[in-house]
Amino acid sequence: MKKIILLLSLFLLFGCGRNLLPTGTIQQQSFSETIPFNFDKGLPIIKVTIKGVDYNFMVDTGAPTVVSPEIAAILKPEKVKKSTVGDSQGNNGKQEFIVVDEIKIGNLAFNDIGAVVIDMKQSFEVKCIGLDGLIGSNQMSNAIWEFDYTNKNITITDDFANFKEPKGASKLSFIDNSLQKTPLVKVQIDSTQSSYLTFDTGANGGINLRLSQFKETIKEYQQAKSYGSSSSGIYGVGKSDTITIAKIPFMKVGNLKLKNQLVNFDEMASFVMGNSFLRNYKTTINWKTKNIYLLPQETEAQKSFETLGLSIRYINNKPTVALLHQNSDAEKVGLQLGDIILDIDGNDLTQLSEEQACNYVFNNILNKKKEASITFIRNNEKQTVKIATKVLLE
């Protein structure tokens, strides 16, 4: 069962980024602050305080700092600028840019931070996360950030002078997007090096690369293909695409050598390194030296791909087939994109509330099932099919 991939990357399309997205300052000096994060949805979500009120923000290296229109209304900024912003799916919109006087993270006070005002409820899947905003790279670049996925905490420090590379960690160099400080990295498969991809803690997927760049390189490797739309960004759903999942015998991420990795290849708008990969490492980002350090943790990367063969998206609270894997049971029994699912294993899904649909987005009803009976409707005709998991890559 392939999950819906959330990619909350944002990038400035026009205008002067340095004027629109100031990095701000931090009141404290010589600090080291450790805060917990919630990782239940595969994304690092923390509590921040603005004007004495606590909010849920995601720490997102793939985006600038973002606040909701509700927060912006409370702040009543004196100066408002506008520019066009694009999301991970190639959608864009004209947004307001403001300066937030103070955002508190734990005991740290971040001042005069440039932020984009965006309604985080435009995409159903993003709405279900319950975010009030994003802590973005323009704000993060003032410090060193360490993500400990095992213990679910983030350490923030300004001790650049005495920083020591984590013992046993591999190093990955990056350039940053000068408009918003987003880290951009490259990976290598055999002798082919990727173009820059976004190092993205705002994505819950793994490594996603451009197929056209690697088509010849991976042609002899094990592959599985799917079709449909499996991703969603700030402004909505991604375009339908054909996705190739390949098992890569050897690849390099900086000086980290990896074997038998499952990597996604397609031609979608955003190419990223996300949390499904990063969660295997204690990850440290140092903007001053432009280096990322990956220290292996006691987790195991996915080495095989077994699936029932479909992904579900909830459209108007109706579970709808959004993606199918070629040669899977789901495809072989005749399921098609757009089929509306009425029932799974006796669970009536015809009258879901928004809360119930949101729960299923992150607690997949098909997760861990080896087989399932699915009743769906197409052209006003009900059908019931039975499917079982199949190993497409091993």
mmCIF file of C-alpha atoms in Angstrom:
data_model
loop_
_atom_site.group_PDB
_atom_site.id
_atom_site.type_symbol
_atom_site.label_atom_id
_atom_site.label_comp_id
_atom_site.label_asym_id
_atom_site.label_seq_id
_atom_site.Cartn_x
_atom_site.Cartn_y
_atom_site.Cartn_z
ATOM 1 C CA MET A 1 0.000 0.000 0.000
ATOM 2 C CA LYS A 2 1.582 3.252 -1.122
ATOM 3 C CA LYS A 3 0.832 6.254 1.068
ATOM 4 C CA ILE A 4 -0.152 9.674 -0.199
ATOM 5 C CA ILE A 5 3.047 11.741 -0.297
ATOM 6 C CA LEU A 6 2.880 15.200 1.248
ATOM 7 C CA LEU A 7 5.323 17.745 -0.145
ATOM 8 C CA LEU A 8 5.025 21.117 1.547
ATOM 9 C CA SER A 9 7.888 22.698 -0.393
ATOM 10 C CA LEU A 10 7.390 26.323 -1.408
ATOM 11 C CA PHE A 11 9.547 28.625 -3.463
ATOM 12 C CA LEU A 12 9.480 32.264 -4.455
ATOM 13 C CA LEU A 13 8.842 32.662 -8.175
ATOM 14 C CA PHE A 14 9.265 36.401 -8.606
ATOM 15 C CA GLY A 15 10.461 39.417 -6.685
ATOM 16 C CA CYS A 16 13.420 40.169 -4.461
ATOM 17 C CA GLY A 17 13.610 37.382 -1.892
ATOM 18 C CA ARG A 18 16.046 39.141 0.401
ATOM 19 C CA ASN A 19 13.548 41.956 0.880
ATOM 20 C CA LEU A 20 10.545 39.662 1.196
ATOM 21 C CA LEU A 21 12.055 36.970 3.447
ATOM 22 C CA PRO A 22 14.438 38.465 6.024
ATOM 23 C CA THR A 23 16.139 35.808 8.146
ATOM 24 C CA GLY A 24 15.717 37.897 11.308
ATOM 25 C CA THR A 25 17.674 37.478 14.525
ATOM 26 C CA ILE A 26 17.659 35.391 17.704
ATOM 27 C CA GLN A 27 17.596 37.229 21.044
ATOM 28 C CA GLN A 28 19.697 34.681 22.935
ATOM 29 C CA GLN A 29 23.397 34.021 22.414
ATOM 30 C CA SER A 30 25.512 30.954 23.192
ATOM 31 C CA PHE A 31 22.436 28.748 23.385
ATOM 32 C CA SER A 32 21.591 25.095 22.925
ATOM 33 C CA GLU A 33 17.868 24.410 23.081
ATOM 34 C CA THR A 34 16.274 20.958 22.751
ATOM 35 C CA ILE A 35 12.560 20.688 21.994
ATOM 36 C CA PRO A 36 10.285 17.687 21.272
ATOM 37 C CA PHE A 37 8.498 17.159 17.986
ATOM 38 C CA ASN A 38 5.478 15.112 17.019
ATOM 39 C CA PHE A 39 6.196 12.680 14.182
ATOM 40 C CA ASP A 40 2.874 10.804 14.069
ATOM 41 C CA LYS A 41 2.181 11.975 10.507
ATOM 42 C CA GLY A 42 5.746 11.472 9.271
ATOM 43 C CA LEU A 43 6.465 15.207 9.570
ATOM 44 C CA PRO A 44 8.225 17.101 12.422
ATOM 45 C CA ILE A 45 5.582 19.251 14.121
ATOM 46 C CA ILE A 46 6.447 21.504 17.062
ATOM 47 C CA LYS A 47 4.759 24.013 19.338
ATOM 48 C CA VAL A 48 5.603 27.677 18.833
ATOM 49 C CA THR A 49 4.327 30.746 20.667
ATOM 50 C CA ILE A 50 3.214 33.964 18.977
ATOM 51 C CA LYS A 51 1.700 36.801 21.015
ATOM 52 C CA GLY A 52 1.351 34.439 23.992
ATOM 53 C CA VAL A 53 -0.657 31.831 22.060
ATOM 54 C CA ASP A 54 0.631 28.323 21.216
ATOM 55 C CA TYR A 55 0.382 27.068 17.632
ATOM 56 C CA ASN A 56 1.273 23.928 15.665
ATOM 57 C CA PHE A 57 4.072 24.581 13.163
ATOM 58 C CA MET A 58 5.985 22.134 11.024
ATOM 59 C CA VAL A 59 9.763 22.486 10.708
ATOM 60 C CA ASP A 60 10.173 22.579 6.923
ATOM 61 C CA THR A 61 13.575 23.028 5.284
ATOM 62 C CA GLY A 62 11.860 23.030 1.876
ATOM 63 C CA ALA A 63 9.897 26.233 2.492
ATOM 64 C CA PRO A 64 10.128 29.728 3.947
ATOM 65 C CA THR A 65 8.430 30.516 7.234
ATOM 66 C CA VAL A 66 4.650 30.556 6.775
ATOM 67 C CA VAL A 67 1.827 31.845 8.982
ATOM 68 C CA SER A 68 -1.910 31.366 8.554
ATOM 69 C CA PRO A 69 -4.225 34.270 7.647
ATOM 70 C CA GLU A 70 -5.682 33.959 11.170
ATOM 71 C CA ILE A 71 -2.268 34.609 12.737
ATOM 72 C CA ALA A 72 -1.572 37.443 10.296
ATOM 73 C CA ALA A 73 -4.870 39.083 11.279
ATOM 74 C CA ILE A 74 -3.806 39.012 14.939
ATOM 75 C CA LEU A 75 -0.348 40.435 14.143
ATOM 76 C CA LYS A 76 -1.763 43.336 12.076
ATOM 77 C CA PRO A 77 1.530 43.967 10.225
ATOM 78 C CA GLU A 78 2.269 47.542 9.188
ATOM 79 C CA LYS A 79 3.957 46.552 5.936
ATOM 80 C CA VAL A 80 2.578 43.944 3.544
ATOM 81 C CA LYS A 81 4.204 42.991 0.243
ATOM 82 C CA LYS A 82 2.991 40.552 -2.394
ATOM 83 C CA SER A 83 4.711 38.096 -4.686
ATOM 84 C CA THR A 84 4.020 34.804 -6.442
ATOM 85 C CA VAL A 85 4.780 31.544 -4.642
ATOM 86 C CA GLY A 86 4.923 28.057 -6.176
ATOM 87 C CA ASP A 87 4.378 24.732 -4.414
ATOM 88 C CA SER A 88 5.794 21.238 -4.909
ATOM 89 C CA GLN A 89 3.113 20.290 -7.451
ATOM 90 C CA GLY A 90 3.761 23.159 -9.851
ATOM 91 C CA ASN A 91 0.748 25.141 -8.622
ATOM 92 C CA ASN A 92 1.186 28.764 -7.612
ATOM 93 C CA GLY A 93 -0.598 31.732 -6.126
ATOM 94 C CA LYS A 94 0.002 35.363 -5.249
ATOM 95 C CA GLN A 95 0.602 35.685 -1.504
ATOM 96 C CA GLU A 96 1.196 38.350 1.107
ATOM 97 C CA PHE A 97 4.618 38.616 2.754
ATOM 98 C CA ILE A 98 4.950 40.090 6.244
ATOM 99 C CA VAL A 99 7.545 40.398 8.991
ATOM 100 C CA VAL A 100 6.681 38.644 12.272
ATOM 101 C CA ASP A 101 8.031 40.513 15.291
ATOM 102 C CA GLU A 102 8.616 37.373 17.369
ATOM 103 C CA ILE A 103 8.203 33.603 17.151
ATOM 104 C CA LYS A 104 9.177 31.670 20.279
ATOM 105 C CA ILE A 105 10.453 28.100 20.020
ATOM 106 C CA GLY A 106 11.010 26.740 23.503
ATOM 107 C CA ASN A 107 13.033 29.446 25.276
ATOM 108 C CA LEU A 108 14.362 30.931 22.052
ATOM 109 C CA ALA A 109 12.912 34.158 20.663
ATOM 110 C CA PHE A 110 13.234 34.598 16.883
ATOM 111 C CA ASN A 111 12.678 38.238 15.916
ATOM 112 C CA ASP A 112 11.813 40.060 12.678
ATOM 113 C CA ILE A 113 11.237 36.908 10.628
ATOM 114 C CA GLY A 114 10.003 37.166 7.056
ATOM 115 C CA ALA A 115 6.926 35.020 6.508
ATOM 116 C CA VAL A 116 4.447 34.150 3.757
ATOM 117 C CA VAL A 117 0.753 34.329 4.626
ATOM 118 C CA ILE A 118 -0.881 31.149 3.289
ATOM 119 C CA ASP A 119 -4.118 29.343 4.061
ATOM 120 C CA MET A 120 -2.930 25.852 5.080
ATOM 121 C CA LYS A 121 -6.390 24.403 4.414
ATOM 122 C CA GLN A 122 -6.406 24.630 0.595
ATOM 123 C CA SER A 123 -5.301 21.013 0.214
ATOM 124 C CA PHE A 124 -7.425 18.432 2.043
ATOM 125 C CA GLU A 125 -4.457 16.289 3.049
ATOM 126 C CA VAL A 126 -2.512 19.301 4.355
ATOM 127 C CA LYS A 127 -5.637 20.550 6.141
ATOM 128 C CA CYS A 128 -5.822 17.212 7.960
ATOM 129 C CA ILE A 129 -2.381 17.791 9.527
ATOM 130 C CA GLY A 130 -3.795 20.724 11.516
ATOM 131 C CA LEU A 131 -0.986 23.204 10.907
ATOM 132 C CA ASP A 132 -0.980 26.896 11.743
ATOM 133 C CA GLY A 133 2.253 27.545 9.868
ATOM 134 C CA LEU A 134 5.762 26.461 8.943
ATOM 135 C CA ILE A 135 9.179 27.204 10.423
ATOM 136 C CA GLY A 136 11.155 27.668 7.215
ATOM 137 C CA SER A 137 14.775 27.730 6.123
ATOM 138 C CA ASN A 138 15.083 31.524 6.125
ATOM 139 C CA GLN A 139 14.430 31.415 9.892
ATOM 140 C CA MET A 140 16.381 28.196 10.507
ATOM 141 C CA SER A 141 19.558 29.475 8.808
ATOM 142 C CA ASN A 142 20.454 31.529 11.903
ATOM 143 C CA ALA A 143 21.462 28.372 13.802
ATOM 144 C CA ILE A 144 22.559 24.733 13.605
ATOM 145 C CA TRP A 145 19.598 22.314 13.709
ATOM 146 C CA GLU A 146 19.838 18.650 14.702
ATOM 147 C CA PHE A 147 16.895 16.280 14.097
ATOM 148 C CA ASP A 148 16.905 13.176 16.311
ATOM 149 C CA TYR A 149 14.185 11.028 14.758
ATOM 150 C CA THR A 150 14.658 8.187 17.244
ATOM 151 C CA ASN A 151 14.012 10.333 20.323
ATOM 152 C CA LYS A 152 11.793 12.797 18.439
ATOM 153 C CA ASN A 153 13.541 15.963 19.454
ATOM 154 C CA ILE A 154 15.284 18.860 17.740
ATOM 155 C CA THR A 155 18.361 20.636 19.139
ATOM 156 C CA ILE A 156 18.992 24.223 18.035
ATOM 157 C CA THR A 157 22.355 25.881 18.750
ATOM 158 C CA ASP A 158 24.334 28.945 17.649
ATOM 159 C CA ASP A 159 27.711 27.450 18.618
ATOM 160 C CA PHE A 160 29.157 27.605 15.099
ATOM 161 C CA ALA A 161 32.705 28.253 16.312
ATOM 162 C CA ASN A 162 32.952 25.099 18.422
ATOM 163 C CA PHE A 163 30.840 22.855 16.221
ATOM 164 C CA LYS A 164 32.340 19.417 15.722
ATOM 165 C CA GLU A 165 31.244 16.972 13.070
ATOM 166 C CA PRO A 166 29.191 14.193 14.709
ATOM 167 C CA LYS A 167 31.452 11.156 15.132
ATOM 168 C CA GLY A 168 30.550 8.430 12.649
ATOM 169 C CA ALA A 169 28.351 10.704 10.533
ATOM 170 C CA SER A 170 28.538 11.011 6.763
ATOM 171 C CA LYS A 171 28.724 14.483 5.226
ATOM 172 C CA LEU A 172 26.581 15.920 2.463
ATOM 173 C CA SER A 173 27.400 19.356 1.057
ATOM 174 C CA PHE A 174 24.629 21.687 -0.060
ATOM 175 C CA ILE A 175 24.022 25.006 -1.686
ATOM 176 C CA ASP A 176 21.128 27.066 -0.440
ATOM 177 C CA ASN A 177 18.443 28.786 -2.399
ATOM 178 C CA SER A 178 19.457 32.412 -1.866
ATOM 179 C CA LEU A 179 15.807 33.515 -1.829
ATOM 180 C CA GLN A 180 14.791 31.428 1.191
ATOM 181 C CA LYS A 181 17.897 29.435 2.283
ATOM 182 C CA THR A 182 16.454 26.020 1.360
ATOM 183 C CA PRO A 183 19.242 23.380 1.217
ATOM 184 C CA LEU A 184 19.727 21.855 -2.236
ATOM 185 C CA VAL A 185 21.720 18.613 -2.541
ATOM 186 C CA LYS A 186 22.827 16.044 -5.129
ATOM 187 C CA VAL A 187 22.977 12.247 -5.077
ATOM 188 C CA GLN A 188 24.831 9.831 -7.327
ATOM 189 C CA ILE A 189 23.701 6.520 -8.855
ATOM 190 C CA ASP A 190 26.553 4.658 -10.538
ATOM 191 C CA SER A 191 28.341 7.423 -12.448
ATOM 192 C CA THR A 192 25.258 9.611 -12.889
ATOM 193 C CA GLN A 193 24.892 12.578 -10.572
ATOM 194 C CA SER A 194 21.482 14.091 -10.017
ATOM 195 C CA SER A 195 20.564 17.681 -10.571
ATOM 196 C CA TYR A 196 19.825 19.558 -7.342
ATOM 197 C CA LEU A 197 16.977 18.240 -5.229
ATOM 198 C CA THR A 198 15.387 19.764 -2.147
ATOM 199 C CA PHE A 199 16.537 18.533 1.252
ATOM 200 C CA ASP A 200 13.040 18.572 2.624
ATOM 201 C CA THR A 201 11.861 17.911 6.178
ATOM 202 C CA GLY A 202 8.439 19.043 4.896
ATOM 203 C CA ALA A 203 8.053 15.880 2.780
ATOM 204 C CA ASN A 204 6.938 12.546 4.226
ATOM 205 C CA GLY A 205 8.317 10.503 1.310
ATOM 206 C CA GLY A 206 11.835 9.272 0.572
ATOM 207 C CA ILE A 207 14.168 10.139 -2.326
ATOM 208 C CA ASN A 208 12.446 11.291 -5.516
ATOM 209 C CA LEU A 209 14.518 11.893 -8.675
ATOM 210 C CA ARG A 210 13.905 12.936 -12.279
ATOM 211 C CA LEU A 211 13.314 9.844 -14.428
ATOM 212 C CA SER A 212 14.610 11.359 -17.668
ATOM 213 C CA GLN A 213 17.982 11.988 -16.032
ATOM 214 C CA PHE A 214 18.389 8.391 -14.842
ATOM 215 C CA LYS A 215 16.398 6.358 -17.376
ATOM 216 C CA GLU A 216 19.471 4.800 -18.990
ATOM 217 C CA THR A 217 21.288 4.365 -15.672
ATOM 218 C CA ILE A 218 18.517 2.306 -14.052
ATOM 219 C CA LYS A 219 17.225 0.394 -17.095
ATOM 220 C CA GLU A 220 18.778 -2.915 -15.950
ATOM 221 C CA TYR A 221 17.639 -2.597 -12.330
ATOM 222 C CA GLN A 222 14.481 -4.070 -10.789
ATOM 223 C CA GLN A 223 11.556 -1.711 -11.346
ATOM 224 C CA ALA A 224 7.893 -1.363 -10.488
ATOM 225 C CA LYS A 225 5.591 1.212 -12.068
ATOM 226 C CA SER A 226 2.475 3.001 -10.922
ATOM 227 C CA TYR A 227 0.196 5.615 -12.437
ATOM 228 C CA GLY A 228 -2.069 8.292 -11.022
ATOM 229 C CA SER A 229 -1.446 11.024 -8.491
ATOM 230 C CA SER A 230 0.251 10.137 -5.224
ATOM 231 C CA SER A 231 1.270 13.569 -3.944
ATOM 232 C CA SER A 232 -0.256 16.726 -2.538
ATOM 233 C CA GLY A 233 1.169 20.174 -1.763
ATOM 234 C CA ILE A 234 0.077 23.431 -0.163
ATOM 235 C CA TYR A 235 -2.174 24.402 -3.080
ATOM 236 C CA GLY A 236 -3.560 20.964 -3.822
ATOM 237 C CA VAL A 237 -3.091 17.669 -5.616
ATOM 238 C CA GLY A 238 -0.253 16.868 -7.995
ATOM 239 C CA LYS A 239 -0.811 16.078 -11.651
ATOM 240 C CA SER A 240 -1.306 12.502 -12.766
ATOM 241 C CA ASP A 241 2.000 10.884 -13.669
ATOM 242 C CA THR A 242 3.718 7.553 -14.220
ATOM 243 C CA ILE A 243 6.037 6.740 -11.328
ATOM 244 C CA THR A 244 8.927 4.283 -11.483
ATOM 245 C CA ILE A 245 10.159 2.690 -8.262
ATOM 246 C CA ALA A 246 13.604 1.154 -8.745
ATOM 247 C CA LYS A 247 15.806 -0.896 -6.459
ATOM 248 C CA ILE A 248 19.221 0.749 -6.676
ATOM 249 C CA PRO A 249 22.130 -1.631 -5.881
ATOM 250 C CA PHE A 250 24.525 1.214 -5.039
ATOM 251 C CA MET A 251 24.201 4.956 -4.636
ATOM 252 C CA LYS A 252 25.957 7.796 -2.825
ATOM 253 C CA VAL A 253 24.507 10.607 -0.738
ATOM 254 C CA GLY A 254 27.505 12.825 -0.081
ATOM 255 C CA ASN A 255 30.097 10.362 1.243
ATOM 256 C CA LEU A 256 27.355 8.030 2.526
ATOM 257 C CA LYS A 257 27.327 4.776 0.533
ATOM 258 C CA LEU A 258 23.973 3.005 0.282
ATOM 259 C CA LYS A 259 23.006 -0.415 -1.037
ATOM 260 C CA ASN A 260 19.668 -1.720 -2.315
ATOM 261 C CA GLN A 261 17.711 1.492 -1.860
ATOM 262 C CA LEU A 262 14.182 1.961 -3.181
ATOM 263 C CA VAL A 263 14.027 5.270 -5.055
ATOM 264 C CA ASN A 264 11.120 6.965 -6.864
ATOM 265 C CA PHE A 265 11.606 8.381 -10.374
ATOM 266 C CA ASP A 266 9.105 10.521 -12.284
ATOM 267 C CA GLU A 267 8.730 13.862 -14.039
ATOM 268 C CA MET A 268 6.701 15.676 -11.377
ATOM 269 C CA ALA A 269 7.375 19.256 -10.328
ATOM 270 C CA SER A 270 9.371 18.573 -7.155
ATOM 271 C CA PHE A 271 12.433 16.381 -6.551
ATOM 272 C CA VAL A 272 13.224 15.864 -2.902
ATOM 273 C CA MET A 273 14.968 13.973 -0.135
ATOM 274 C CA GLY A 274 12.286 13.538 2.531
ATOM 275 C CA ASN A 275 11.609 12.109 5.959
ATOM 276 C CA SER A 276 11.118 8.456 4.954
ATOM 277 C CA PHE A 277 14.839 8.526 4.133
ATOM 278 C CA LEU A 278 16.000 11.023 6.772
ATOM 279 C CA ARG A 279 14.305 9.178 9.654
ATOM 280 C CA ASN A 280 17.078 6.565 9.430
ATOM 281 C CA TYR A 281 19.638 9.175 10.521
ATOM 282 C CA LYS A 282 20.300 11.757 13.187
ATOM 283 C CA THR A 283 20.411 14.728 10.841
ATOM 284 C CA THR A 284 22.385 17.912 11.496
ATOM 285 C CA ILE A 285 22.203 20.977 9.231
ATOM 286 C CA ASN A 286 24.893 23.676 9.433
ATOM 287 C CA TRP A 287 24.035 26.629 7.171
ATOM 288 C CA LYS A 288 27.334 28.403 7.894
ATOM 289 C CA THR A 289 29.508 25.616 6.462
ATOM 290 C CA LYS A 290 26.813 24.415 4.017
ATOM 291 C CA ASN A 291 27.052 20.848 5.283
ATOM 292 C CA ILE A 292 24.523 18.232 6.387
ATOM 293 C CA TYR A 293 25.604 15.331 8.607
ATOM 294 C CA LEU A 294 23.802 11.968 8.566
ATOM 295 C CA LEU A 295 24.489 9.703 11.542
ATOM 296 C CA PRO A 296 22.849 6.240 11.165
ATOM 297 C CA GLN A 297 20.243 5.386 13.801
ATOM 298 C CA GLU A 298 18.769 2.046 14.767
ATOM 299 C CA THR A 299 16.176 1.926 12.003
ATOM 300 C CA GLU A 300 16.009 -0.146 8.857
ATOM 301 C CA ALA A 301 15.395 1.281 5.417
ATOM 302 C CA GLN A 302 12.788 -0.378 3.205
ATOM 303 C CA LYS A 303 14.491 -3.024 1.042
ATOM 304 C CA SER A 304 11.471 -4.661 -0.639
ATOM 305 C CA PHE A 305 8.172 -3.386 -1.976
ATOM 306 C CA GLU A 306 5.008 -5.355 -1.202
ATOM 307 C CA THR A 307 1.610 -3.805 -1.915
ATOM 308 C CA LEU A 308 -2.100 -4.398 -2.437
ATOM 309 C CA GLY A 309 -1.624 -2.127 -5.418
ATOM 310 C CA LEU A 310 -3.545 1.102 -4.830
ATOM 311 C CA SER A 311 -3.511 4.442 -3.041
ATOM 312 C CA ILE A 312 -6.653 6.201 -1.861
ATOM 313 C CA ARG A 313 -7.432 9.917 -1.798
ATOM 314 C CA TYR A 314 -10.466 11.321 0.016
ATOM 315 C CA ILE A 315 -12.398 13.637 -2.318
ATOM 316 C CA ASN A 316 -15.357 15.290 -0.591
ATOM 317 C CA ASN A 317 -14.811 12.656 2.130
ATOM 318 C CA LYS A 318 -15.298 9.847 -0.403
ATOM 319 C CA PRO A 319 -12.424 7.326 -0.659
ATOM 320 C CA THR A 320 -11.334 7.382 -4.293
ATOM 321 C CA VAL A 321 -8.706 5.321 -6.111
ATOM 322 C CA ALA A 322 -5.919 7.835 -6.819
ATOM 323 C CA LEU A 323 -3.004 5.591 -7.838
ATOM 324 C CA LEU A 324 -2.545 2.033 -9.109
ATOM 325 C CA HIS A 325 0.530 -0.169 -9.389
ATOM 326 C CA GLN A 326 1.086 -2.098 -12.585
ATOM 327 C CA ASN A 327 0.971 -5.902 -12.224
ATOM 328 C CA SER A 328 -0.599 -5.635 -8.763
ATOM 329 C CA ASP A 329 -3.759 -7.448 -7.661
ATOM 330 C CA ALA A 330 -5.651 -4.146 -7.611
ATOM 331 C CA GLU A 331 -4.906 -3.569 -11.283
ATOM 332 C CA LYS A 332 -5.499 -7.188 -12.295
ATOM 333 C CA VAL A 333 -9.017 -7.337 -10.777
ATOM 334 C CA GLY A 334 -9.980 -4.224 -12.758
ATOM 335 C CA LEU A 335 -9.843 -1.319 -10.307
ATOM 336 C CA GLN A 336 -9.481 2.002 -12.124
ATOM 337 C CA LEU A 337 -8.457 5.534 -11.193
ATOM 338 C CA GLY A 338 -11.478 7.466 -9.950
ATOM 339 C CA ASP A 339 -13.389 4.446 -8.637
ATOM 340 C CA ILE A 340 -15.242 5.408 -5.438
ATOM 341 C CA ILE A 341 -14.797 2.861 -2.654
ATOM 342 C CA LEU A 342 -17.922 2.064 -0.649
ATOM 343 C CA ASP A 343 -16.696 -0.653 1.688
ATOM 344 C CA ILE A 344 -13.468 -2.374 2.755
ATOM 345 C CA ASP A 345 -13.741 -5.667 4.658
ATOM 346 C CA GLY A 346 -17.194 -4.771 5.967
ATOM 347 C CA ASN A 347 -16.281 -1.206 6.956
ATOM 348 C CA ASP A 348 -18.928 1.093 5.475
ATOM 349 C CA LEU A 349 -17.156 4.152 4.007
ATOM 350 C CA THR A 350 -20.161 5.818 2.368
ATOM 351 C CA GLN A 351 -20.935 8.435 5.015
ATOM 352 C CA LEU A 352 -17.561 9.538 6.317
ATOM 353 C CA SER A 353 -17.295 12.797 8.219
ATOM 354 C CA GLU A 354 -14.361 15.089 7.477
ATOM 355 C CA GLU A 355 -12.791 14.026 10.773
ATOM 356 C CA GLN A 356 -13.080 10.341 9.847
ATOM 357 C CA ALA A 357 -11.663 10.954 6.359
ATOM 358 C CA CYS A 358 -8.739 12.869 7.872
ATOM 359 C CA ASN A 359 -8.083 10.008 10.262
ATOM 360 C CA TYR A 360 -7.887 7.572 7.326
ATOM 361 C CA VAL A 361 -5.431 9.848 5.479
ATOM 362 C CA PHE A 362 -2.807 9.134 8.139
ATOM 363 C CA ASN A 363 -4.131 5.839 9.559
ATOM 364 C CA ASN A 364 -4.595 3.977 6.312
ATOM 365 C CA ILE A 365 -7.472 1.506 6.445
ATOM 366 C CA LEU A 366 -5.474 -0.840 4.172
ATOM 367 C CA ASN A 367 -2.243 -0.567 6.154
ATOM 368 C CA LYS A 368 -0.716 -3.940 7.120
ATOM 369 C CA LYS A 369 -3.500 -5.885 5.389
ATOM 370 C CA LYS A 370 -2.345 -8.886 3.358
ATOM 371 C CA GLU A 371 -5.702 -9.176 1.619
ATOM 372 C CA ALA A 372 -8.884 -7.153 1.389
ATOM 373 C CA SER A 373 -12.414 -7.241 -0.012
ATOM 374 C CA ILE A 374 -13.273 -3.949 -1.691
ATOM 375 C CA THR A 375 -16.701 -2.797 -2.874
ATOM 376 C CA PHE A 376 -16.639 0.174 -5.237
ATOM 377 C CA ILE A 377 -18.951 2.020 -7.602
ATOM 378 C CA ARG A 378 -18.280 3.054 -11.194
ATOM 379 C CA ASN A 379 -20.902 4.499 -13.536
ATOM 380 C CA ASN A 380 -23.585 3.772 -10.897
ATOM 381 C CA GLU A 381 -22.645 0.076 -10.886
ATOM 382 C CA LYS A 382 -21.416 -1.595 -7.696
ATOM 383 C CA GLN A 383 -18.705 -4.235 -7.850
ATOM 384 C CA THR A 384 -16.840 -6.230 -5.195
ATOM 385 C CA VAL A 385 -13.326 -7.536 -5.719
ATOM 386 C CA LYS A 386 -10.830 -9.351 -3.549
ATOM 387 C CA ILE A 387 -7.152 -8.462 -3.626
ATOM 388 C CA ALA A 388 -3.992 -9.680 -1.918
ATOM 389 C CA THR A 389 -0.546 -8.210 -1.501
ATOM 390 C CA LYS A 390 2.125 -8.921 -4.047
ATOM 391 C CA VAL A 391 5.872 -8.346 -3.829
ATOM 392 C CA LEU A 392 6.760 -6.109 -6.771
ATOM 393 C CA LEU A 393 10.386 -5.537 -5.741
ATOM 394 C CA GLU A 394 12.500 -7.790 -3.523
#
